[in-house]
Coordinates of C-alpha atoms in Angstrom, one line a residue:
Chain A
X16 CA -35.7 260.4 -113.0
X17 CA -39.6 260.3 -113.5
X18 CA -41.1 262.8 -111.6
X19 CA -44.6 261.7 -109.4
X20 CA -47.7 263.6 -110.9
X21 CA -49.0 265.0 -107.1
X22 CA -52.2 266.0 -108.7
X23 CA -54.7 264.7 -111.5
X24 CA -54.4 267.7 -114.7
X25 CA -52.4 270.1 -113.3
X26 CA -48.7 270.4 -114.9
X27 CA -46.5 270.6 -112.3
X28 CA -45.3 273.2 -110.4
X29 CA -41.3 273.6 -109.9
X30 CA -39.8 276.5 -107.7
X31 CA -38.0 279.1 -109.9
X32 CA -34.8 278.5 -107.0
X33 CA -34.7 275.1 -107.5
X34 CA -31.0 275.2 -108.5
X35 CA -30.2 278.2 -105.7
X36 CA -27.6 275.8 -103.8
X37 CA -28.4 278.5 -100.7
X38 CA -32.3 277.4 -100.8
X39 CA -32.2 273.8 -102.8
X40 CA -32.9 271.6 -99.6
X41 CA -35.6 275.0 -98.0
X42 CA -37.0 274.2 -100.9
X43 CA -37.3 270.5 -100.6
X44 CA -38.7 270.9 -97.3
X45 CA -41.2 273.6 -98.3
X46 CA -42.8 271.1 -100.7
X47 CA -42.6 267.7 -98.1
X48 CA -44.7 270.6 -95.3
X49 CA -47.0 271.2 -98.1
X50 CA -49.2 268.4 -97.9
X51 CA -49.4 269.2 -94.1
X52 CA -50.8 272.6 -95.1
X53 CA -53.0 271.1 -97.7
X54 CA -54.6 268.8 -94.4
X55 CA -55.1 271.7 -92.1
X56 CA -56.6 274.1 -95.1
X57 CA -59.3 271.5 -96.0
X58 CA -59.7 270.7 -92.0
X59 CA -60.3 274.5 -91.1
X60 CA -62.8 274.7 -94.4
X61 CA -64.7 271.5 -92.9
X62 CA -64.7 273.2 -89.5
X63 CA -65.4 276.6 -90.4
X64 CA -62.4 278.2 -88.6
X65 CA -62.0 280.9 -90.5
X66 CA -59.0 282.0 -88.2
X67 CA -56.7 279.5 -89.2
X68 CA -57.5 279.4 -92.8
X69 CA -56.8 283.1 -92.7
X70 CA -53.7 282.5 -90.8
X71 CA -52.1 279.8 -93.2
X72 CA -53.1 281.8 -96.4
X73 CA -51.6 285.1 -94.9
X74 CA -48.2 282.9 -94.1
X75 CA -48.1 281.3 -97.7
X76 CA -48.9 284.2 -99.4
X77 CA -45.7 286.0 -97.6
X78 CA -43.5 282.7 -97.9
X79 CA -44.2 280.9 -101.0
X80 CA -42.7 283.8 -103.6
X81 CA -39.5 283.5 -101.7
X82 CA -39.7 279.8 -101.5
X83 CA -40.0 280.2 -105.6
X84 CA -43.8 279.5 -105.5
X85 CA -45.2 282.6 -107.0
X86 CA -48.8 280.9 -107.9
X87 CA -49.3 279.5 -104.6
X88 CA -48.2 282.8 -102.8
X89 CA -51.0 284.6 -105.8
X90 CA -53.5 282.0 -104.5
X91 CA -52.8 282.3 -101.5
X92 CA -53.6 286.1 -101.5
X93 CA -56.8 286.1 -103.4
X94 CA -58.0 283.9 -100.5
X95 CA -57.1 286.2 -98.0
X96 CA -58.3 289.0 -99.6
X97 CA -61.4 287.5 -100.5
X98 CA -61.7 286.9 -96.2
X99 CA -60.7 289.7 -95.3
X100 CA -64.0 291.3 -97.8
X101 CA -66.8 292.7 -96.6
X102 CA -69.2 290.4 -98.1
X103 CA -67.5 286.9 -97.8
X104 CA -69.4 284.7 -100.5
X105 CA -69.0 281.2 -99.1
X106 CA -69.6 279.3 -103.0
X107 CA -66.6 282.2 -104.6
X108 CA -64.4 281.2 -100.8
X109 CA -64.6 277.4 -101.5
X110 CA -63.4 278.4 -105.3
X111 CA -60.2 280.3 -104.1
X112 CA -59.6 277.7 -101.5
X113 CA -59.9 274.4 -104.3
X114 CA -57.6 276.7 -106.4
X115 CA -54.7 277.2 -103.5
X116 CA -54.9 273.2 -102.7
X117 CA -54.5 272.5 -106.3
X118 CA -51.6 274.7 -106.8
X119 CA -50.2 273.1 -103.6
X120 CA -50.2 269.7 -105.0
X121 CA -48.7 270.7 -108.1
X122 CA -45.9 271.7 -106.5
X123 CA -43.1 269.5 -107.1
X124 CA -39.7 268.6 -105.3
X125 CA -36.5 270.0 -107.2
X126 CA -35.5 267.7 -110.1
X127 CA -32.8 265.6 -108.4
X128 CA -33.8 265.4 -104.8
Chain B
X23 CA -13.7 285.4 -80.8
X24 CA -10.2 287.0 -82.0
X25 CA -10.1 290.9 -81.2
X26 CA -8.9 291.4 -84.8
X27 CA -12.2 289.9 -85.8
X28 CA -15.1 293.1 -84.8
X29 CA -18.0 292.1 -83.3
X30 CA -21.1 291.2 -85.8
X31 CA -24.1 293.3 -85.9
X32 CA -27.2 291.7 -84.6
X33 CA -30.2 291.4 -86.0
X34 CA -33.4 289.8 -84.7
X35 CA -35.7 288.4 -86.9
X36 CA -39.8 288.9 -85.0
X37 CA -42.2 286.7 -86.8
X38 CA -44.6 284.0 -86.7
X39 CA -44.0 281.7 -89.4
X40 CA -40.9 279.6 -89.3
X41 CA -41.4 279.6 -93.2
X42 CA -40.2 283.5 -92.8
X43 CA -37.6 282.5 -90.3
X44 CA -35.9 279.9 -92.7
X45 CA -35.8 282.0 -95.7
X46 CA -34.2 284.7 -93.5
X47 CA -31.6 282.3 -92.5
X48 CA -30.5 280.6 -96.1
X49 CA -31.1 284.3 -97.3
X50 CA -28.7 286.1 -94.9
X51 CA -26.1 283.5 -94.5
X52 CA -23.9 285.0 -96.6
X53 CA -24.1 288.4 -94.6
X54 CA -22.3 289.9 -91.7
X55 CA -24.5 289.7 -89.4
X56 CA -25.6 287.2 -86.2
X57 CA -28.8 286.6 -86.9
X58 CA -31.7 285.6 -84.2
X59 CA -35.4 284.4 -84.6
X60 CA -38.4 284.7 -81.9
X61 CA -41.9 283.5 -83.0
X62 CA -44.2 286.2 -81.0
X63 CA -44.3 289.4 -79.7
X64 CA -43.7 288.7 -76.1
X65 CA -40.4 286.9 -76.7
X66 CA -39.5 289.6 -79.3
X67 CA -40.0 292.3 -76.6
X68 CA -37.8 290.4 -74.0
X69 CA -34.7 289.3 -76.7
X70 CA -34.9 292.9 -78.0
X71 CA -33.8 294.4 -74.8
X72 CA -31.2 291.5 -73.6
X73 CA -29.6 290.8 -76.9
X74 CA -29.8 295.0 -78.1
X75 CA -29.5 293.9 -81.8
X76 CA -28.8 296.8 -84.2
X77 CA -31.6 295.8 -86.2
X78 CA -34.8 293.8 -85.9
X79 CA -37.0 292.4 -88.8
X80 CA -40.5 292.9 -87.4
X81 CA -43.3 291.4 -88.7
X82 CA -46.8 292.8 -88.3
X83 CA -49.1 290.3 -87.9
X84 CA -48.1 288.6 -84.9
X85 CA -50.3 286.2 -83.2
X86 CA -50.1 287.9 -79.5
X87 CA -49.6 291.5 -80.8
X88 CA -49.3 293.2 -83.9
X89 CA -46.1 294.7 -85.1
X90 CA -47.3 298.4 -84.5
X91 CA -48.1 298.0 -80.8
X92 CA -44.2 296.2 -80.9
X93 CA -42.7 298.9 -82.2
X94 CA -44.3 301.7 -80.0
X95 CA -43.3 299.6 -77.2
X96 CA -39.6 299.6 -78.4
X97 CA -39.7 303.3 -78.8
X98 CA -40.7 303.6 -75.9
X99 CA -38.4 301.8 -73.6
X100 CA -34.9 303.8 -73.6
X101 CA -33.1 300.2 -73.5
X102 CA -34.4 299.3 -77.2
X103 CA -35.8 302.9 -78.5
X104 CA -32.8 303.3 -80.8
X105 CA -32.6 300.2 -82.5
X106 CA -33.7 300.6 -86.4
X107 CA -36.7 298.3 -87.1
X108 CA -37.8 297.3 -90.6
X109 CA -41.1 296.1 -91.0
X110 CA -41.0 292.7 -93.2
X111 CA -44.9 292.5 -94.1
X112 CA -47.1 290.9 -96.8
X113 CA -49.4 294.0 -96.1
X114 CA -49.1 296.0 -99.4
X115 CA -51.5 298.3 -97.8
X116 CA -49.7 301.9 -98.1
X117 CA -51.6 302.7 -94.8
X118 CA -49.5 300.1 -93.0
X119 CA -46.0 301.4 -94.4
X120 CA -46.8 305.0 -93.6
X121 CA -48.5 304.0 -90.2
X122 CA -44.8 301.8 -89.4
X123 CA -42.6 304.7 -90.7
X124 CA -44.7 307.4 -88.7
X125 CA -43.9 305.2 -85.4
X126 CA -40.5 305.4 -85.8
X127 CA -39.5 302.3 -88.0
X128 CA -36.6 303.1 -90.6
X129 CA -38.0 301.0 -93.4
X130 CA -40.8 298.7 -94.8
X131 CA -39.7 295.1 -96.9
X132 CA -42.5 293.5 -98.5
X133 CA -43.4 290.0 -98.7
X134 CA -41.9 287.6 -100.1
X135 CA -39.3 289.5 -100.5
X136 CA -36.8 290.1 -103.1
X137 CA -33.5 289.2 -102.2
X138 CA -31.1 291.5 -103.2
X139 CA -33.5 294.2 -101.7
X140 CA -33.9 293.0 -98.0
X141 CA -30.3 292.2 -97.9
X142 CA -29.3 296.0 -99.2
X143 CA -32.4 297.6 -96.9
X144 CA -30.6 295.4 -93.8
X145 CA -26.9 296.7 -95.0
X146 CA -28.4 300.4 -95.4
X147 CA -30.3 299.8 -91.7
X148 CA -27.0 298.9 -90.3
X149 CA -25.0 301.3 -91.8
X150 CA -27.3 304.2 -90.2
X151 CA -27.7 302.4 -87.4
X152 CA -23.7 302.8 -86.6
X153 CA -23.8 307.0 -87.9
X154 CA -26.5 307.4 -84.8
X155 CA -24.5 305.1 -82.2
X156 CA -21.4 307.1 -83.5
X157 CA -23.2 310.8 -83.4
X158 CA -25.2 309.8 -79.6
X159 CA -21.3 309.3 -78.5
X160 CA -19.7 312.2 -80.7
X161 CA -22.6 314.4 -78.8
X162 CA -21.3 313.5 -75.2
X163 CA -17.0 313.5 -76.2
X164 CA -15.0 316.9 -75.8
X165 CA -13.9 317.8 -79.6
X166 CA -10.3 318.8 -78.1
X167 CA -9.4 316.3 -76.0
X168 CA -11.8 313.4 -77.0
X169 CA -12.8 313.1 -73.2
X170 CA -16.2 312.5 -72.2
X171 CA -17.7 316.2 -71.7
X172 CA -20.1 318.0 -69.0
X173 CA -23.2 316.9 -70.3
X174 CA -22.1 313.4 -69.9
X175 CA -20.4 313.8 -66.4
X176 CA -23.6 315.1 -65.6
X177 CA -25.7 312.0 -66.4
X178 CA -23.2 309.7 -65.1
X179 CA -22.5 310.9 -62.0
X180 CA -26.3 311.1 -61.1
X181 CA -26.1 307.2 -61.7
X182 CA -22.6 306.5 -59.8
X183 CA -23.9 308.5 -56.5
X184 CA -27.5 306.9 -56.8
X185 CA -25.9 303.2 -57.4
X186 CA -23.0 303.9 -54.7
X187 CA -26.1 304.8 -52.4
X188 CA -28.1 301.8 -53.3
X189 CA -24.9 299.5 -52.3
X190 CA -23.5 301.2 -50.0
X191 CA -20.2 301.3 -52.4
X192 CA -17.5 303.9 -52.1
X193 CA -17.5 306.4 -54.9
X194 CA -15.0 309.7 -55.0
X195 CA -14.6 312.4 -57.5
X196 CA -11.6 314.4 -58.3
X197 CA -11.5 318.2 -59.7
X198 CA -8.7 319.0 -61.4
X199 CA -7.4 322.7 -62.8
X200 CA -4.1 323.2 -65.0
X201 CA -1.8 325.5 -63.1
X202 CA -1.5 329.0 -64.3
X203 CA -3.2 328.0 -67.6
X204 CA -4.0 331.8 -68.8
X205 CA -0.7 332.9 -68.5
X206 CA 0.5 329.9 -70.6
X207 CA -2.2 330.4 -73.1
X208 CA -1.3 334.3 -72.9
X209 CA 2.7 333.6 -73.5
X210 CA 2.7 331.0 -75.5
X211 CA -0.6 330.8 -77.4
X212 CA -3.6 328.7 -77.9
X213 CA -2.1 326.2 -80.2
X214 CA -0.1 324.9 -77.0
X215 CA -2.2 325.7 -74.7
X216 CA -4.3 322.9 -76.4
X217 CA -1.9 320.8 -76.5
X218 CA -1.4 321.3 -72.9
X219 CA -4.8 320.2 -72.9
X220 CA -4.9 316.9 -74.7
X221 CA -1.7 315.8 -73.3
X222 CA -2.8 316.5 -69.6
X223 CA -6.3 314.7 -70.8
X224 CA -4.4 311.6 -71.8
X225 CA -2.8 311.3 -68.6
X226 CA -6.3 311.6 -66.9
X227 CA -7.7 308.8 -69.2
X228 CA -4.9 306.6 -68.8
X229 CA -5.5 305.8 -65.6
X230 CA -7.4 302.8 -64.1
X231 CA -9.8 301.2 -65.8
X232 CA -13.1 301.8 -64.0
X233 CA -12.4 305.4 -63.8
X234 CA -13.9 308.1 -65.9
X235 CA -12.2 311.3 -66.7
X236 CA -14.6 314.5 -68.2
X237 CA -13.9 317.5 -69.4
X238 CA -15.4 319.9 -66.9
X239 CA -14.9 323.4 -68.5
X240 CA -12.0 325.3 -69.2
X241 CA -9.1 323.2 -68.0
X242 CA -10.6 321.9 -65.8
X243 CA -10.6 318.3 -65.4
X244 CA -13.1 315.9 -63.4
X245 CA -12.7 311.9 -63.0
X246 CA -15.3 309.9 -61.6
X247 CA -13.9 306.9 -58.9
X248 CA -16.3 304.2 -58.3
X249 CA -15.8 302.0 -55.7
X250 CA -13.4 303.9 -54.9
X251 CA -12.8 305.6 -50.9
X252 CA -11.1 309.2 -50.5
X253 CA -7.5 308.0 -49.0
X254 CA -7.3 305.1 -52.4
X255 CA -8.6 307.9 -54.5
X256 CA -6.0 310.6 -53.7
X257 CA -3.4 307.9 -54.4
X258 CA -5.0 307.8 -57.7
X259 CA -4.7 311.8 -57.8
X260 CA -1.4 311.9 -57.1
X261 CA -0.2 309.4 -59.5
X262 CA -1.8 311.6 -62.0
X263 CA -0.1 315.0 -60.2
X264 CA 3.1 313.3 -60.7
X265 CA 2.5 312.1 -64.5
X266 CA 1.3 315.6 -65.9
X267 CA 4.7 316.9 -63.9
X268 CA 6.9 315.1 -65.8
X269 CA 5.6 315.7 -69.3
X270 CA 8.3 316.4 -72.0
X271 CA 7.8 319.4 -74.0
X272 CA 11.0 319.1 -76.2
X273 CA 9.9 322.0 -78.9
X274 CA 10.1 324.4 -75.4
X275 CA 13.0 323.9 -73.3
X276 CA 12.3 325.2 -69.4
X277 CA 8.5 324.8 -69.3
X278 CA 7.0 322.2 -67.0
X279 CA 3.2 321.8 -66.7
X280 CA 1.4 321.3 -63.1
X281 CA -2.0 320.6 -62.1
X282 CA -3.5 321.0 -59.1
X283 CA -6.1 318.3 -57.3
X284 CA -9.3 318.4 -55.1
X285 CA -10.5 315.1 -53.8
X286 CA -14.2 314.1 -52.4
X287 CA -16.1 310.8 -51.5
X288 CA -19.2 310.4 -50.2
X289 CA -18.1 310.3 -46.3
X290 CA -17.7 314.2 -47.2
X291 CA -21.1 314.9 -47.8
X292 CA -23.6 316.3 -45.3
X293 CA -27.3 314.9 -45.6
X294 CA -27.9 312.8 -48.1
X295 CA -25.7 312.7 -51.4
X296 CA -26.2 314.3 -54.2
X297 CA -24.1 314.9 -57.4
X298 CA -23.8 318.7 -56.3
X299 CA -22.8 317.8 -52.6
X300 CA -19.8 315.7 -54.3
X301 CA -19.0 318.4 -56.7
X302 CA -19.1 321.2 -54.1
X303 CA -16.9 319.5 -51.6
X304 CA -14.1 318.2 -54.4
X305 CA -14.3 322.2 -55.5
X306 CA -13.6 323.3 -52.0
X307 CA -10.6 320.6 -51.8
X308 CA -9.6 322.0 -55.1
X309 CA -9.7 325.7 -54.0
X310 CA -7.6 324.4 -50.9
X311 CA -5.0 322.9 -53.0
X312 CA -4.4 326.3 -55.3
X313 CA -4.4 328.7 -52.1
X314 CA -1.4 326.5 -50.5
X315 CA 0.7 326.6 -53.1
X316 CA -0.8 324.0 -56.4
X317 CA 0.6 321.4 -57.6
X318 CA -1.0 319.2 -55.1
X319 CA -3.4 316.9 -54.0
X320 CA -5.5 317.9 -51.6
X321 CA -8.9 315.9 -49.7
X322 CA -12.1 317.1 -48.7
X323 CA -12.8 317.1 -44.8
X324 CA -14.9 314.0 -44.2
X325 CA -17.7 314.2 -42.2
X326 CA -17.3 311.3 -40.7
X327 CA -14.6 308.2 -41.4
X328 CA -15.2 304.8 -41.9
X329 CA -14.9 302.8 -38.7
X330 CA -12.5 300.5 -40.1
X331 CA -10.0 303.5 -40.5
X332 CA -10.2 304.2 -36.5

């Protein structure tokens, strides 16, 4: 089956458990709830509310790895650490945060579902 | 559940991502264990102290409170201060692990997690978790007789006379002292004389359910009645009189064993009750019992009696 490119250039991104038959279908959800992040990242950039973008950074940083999405969980971190600095640069922010919503949408459902 | 089948640990997962919680779930299936998930610290708090899991997965950046101000909080509460907590954190700040492990929690997992570590620091958690539930019980047994001991009689009969009080319940205590126990130990040594001793201790702790049977000192013998009156409890003494009587000691033909019995409730106390009152008045019942001849069961005076017994 022909998988969907989710974003323009980047290769996509499969979960190294793809094939774990314990976390196949956590997986599968993980990636479909993605998109939701994505939303609510680029809403809480728009909005400024630098609460919530620290909040879903600091939860995908701790749950992508174990979903078998260590770049999103890497991204994920450099944003929060790059909040939680003392001198936030809003241009290097908006960097970190384009770099997590593009590893997001690379992120691909496992082969067969 | 089947009673061949033990119970499973419990283990309560505190944190606020249900990404976390899922993982947890598909991750630990394949464990022993019932696993439970809140989604704040206020919940966590609450299910820690009604569900008493043996372990708790504790995240520490909760939205209400954070993780550290959780755990003090278990600590500090008797009902939950003994359960082992692991920190599960994406803080790879060593200032939060030694901050965690100086509060009192038995270990730190990182996030995300590596499988085959969290399930082995959960196994290792629950495996010290039973040597301290096993050593806090060891602490209050008698070594000889596997009864519970002074210390514990102690505790428990402070909470027996203050909840009898508070219900206006019944509760009695009996004393209990082996018959000519030196001269036994003295003729026919120590190794029988503890024998004496656990056999006349199973008796005691064979008896009703509700009851609890200490080892006071010596051999000397104390079971707690609740609920139970002084004429109801002496039935209950005697029963045990009668039981240590007819022991069989087949390895030495002519010996028979005999206790003697001192019985008190609360209608024996003066003033208000305390533990001491109850334990004073079965000990005078007791001395009563030797002086007239042992191998008897013998009541406390009662201040006064219940109306319903004229």
């Amino acid at each position: 089956m022909e998988e969907i490119p989710r974003s323009n250039g980047s290769p996509p991104l499969h979960s190294i458990y793809e094939n774990d038959p314990d976390l196949r279908d956590l997986v599968v959800q993980f990636v479909d709830e993605l998109d939701g992040q994505v939303l609510s990242i680029r809403a809480a950039c728009i909005s400024e509310d630098f609460a919530t973008l620290r909040r879903i950074s600091h939860q995908l940083k701790g749950a992508a790895g174990g979903y078998g999405f260590d770049p999103i969980g890497d991204c994920a971190a450099r944003l929060e650490d790059d909040m939680l600095s003392d001198e936030m640069d809003i241009a290097r922010l908006s960097e970190r945060v384009e770099d997590l919503i593009t590893t997001c949408r690379a992120a691909v459902r496992p082969a067969d579902a | 559940m089947t009673h061949d089948e033990p119970k499973r640990p419990r283990v309560l997962a505190i944190d606020d991502s249900d990404l976390v919680h899922r993982l947890l779930r598909a991750r630990l299936r394949h464990e022993r264990i019932d696993l439970h998930s809140v989604h704040n610290a206020t919940e966590g708090i609450r299910a820690a102290r009604n569900l008493q899991p043996e372990v708790i997965l504790l995240d520490i950046e909760l939205e209400d409170l954070d993780g550290f101000e959780v755990l003090a909080r278990l600590k500090a509460d008797p009902l939950t201060r003994d359960i082992a907590v692991i920190f599960v954190s994406a803080s790879n700040e060593t200032m939060d692990r030694v901050r965690g492990l100086d509060l009192g929690a038995v270990d730190f997992v990182g996030k995300p997690f590596d499988v085959g570590e969290l399930k082995a620091r959960v196994r290792s958690a629950l495996r010290m978790q039973r040597l301290v539930r096993m050593l806090a019980q060891r602490a209050q047994l008698d070594g000889l007789t596997g009864l519970w001991n002074r210390a514990y009689l102690d505790d428990r009969l402070a909470a027996e006379v203050a909840t009898s009080v508070r219900y206006k319940k019944p509760l009695s205590l009996v004393l209990c002292d082996l018959d000519r126990f030196k001269s036994l130990n003295d003729t026919h040594g120590h190794p029988f004389g503890d024998e004496v001793l656990e056999r006349a201790a199973a008796v005691l702790a064979g008896g009703r359910s509700p009851d609890v049977a200490c080892r006071y000192g010596g051999e000397e013998f104390a079971l707690i009645a609740p609920g139970t009156d002084l004429v109801e409890t002496m039935g209950v003494a005697e029963r045990h009189r009668a039981r240590i009587s007819e022991i069989n000691w087949p390895d030495r033909p002519g010996i028979r064993i005999s206790a003697s019995f001192g019985v008190a409730d609360l209608g024996c106390i003066d003033g208000d009750p305390t533990p001491e009152k109850l334990i004073a008045a079965a000990d005078r019942a007791l001395y009563r019992a030797k002086e007239t001849g042992r191998d008897r069961v013998v009541g406390a005076d009662r201040v006064e009696w219940p109306r319903i017994a004229g």
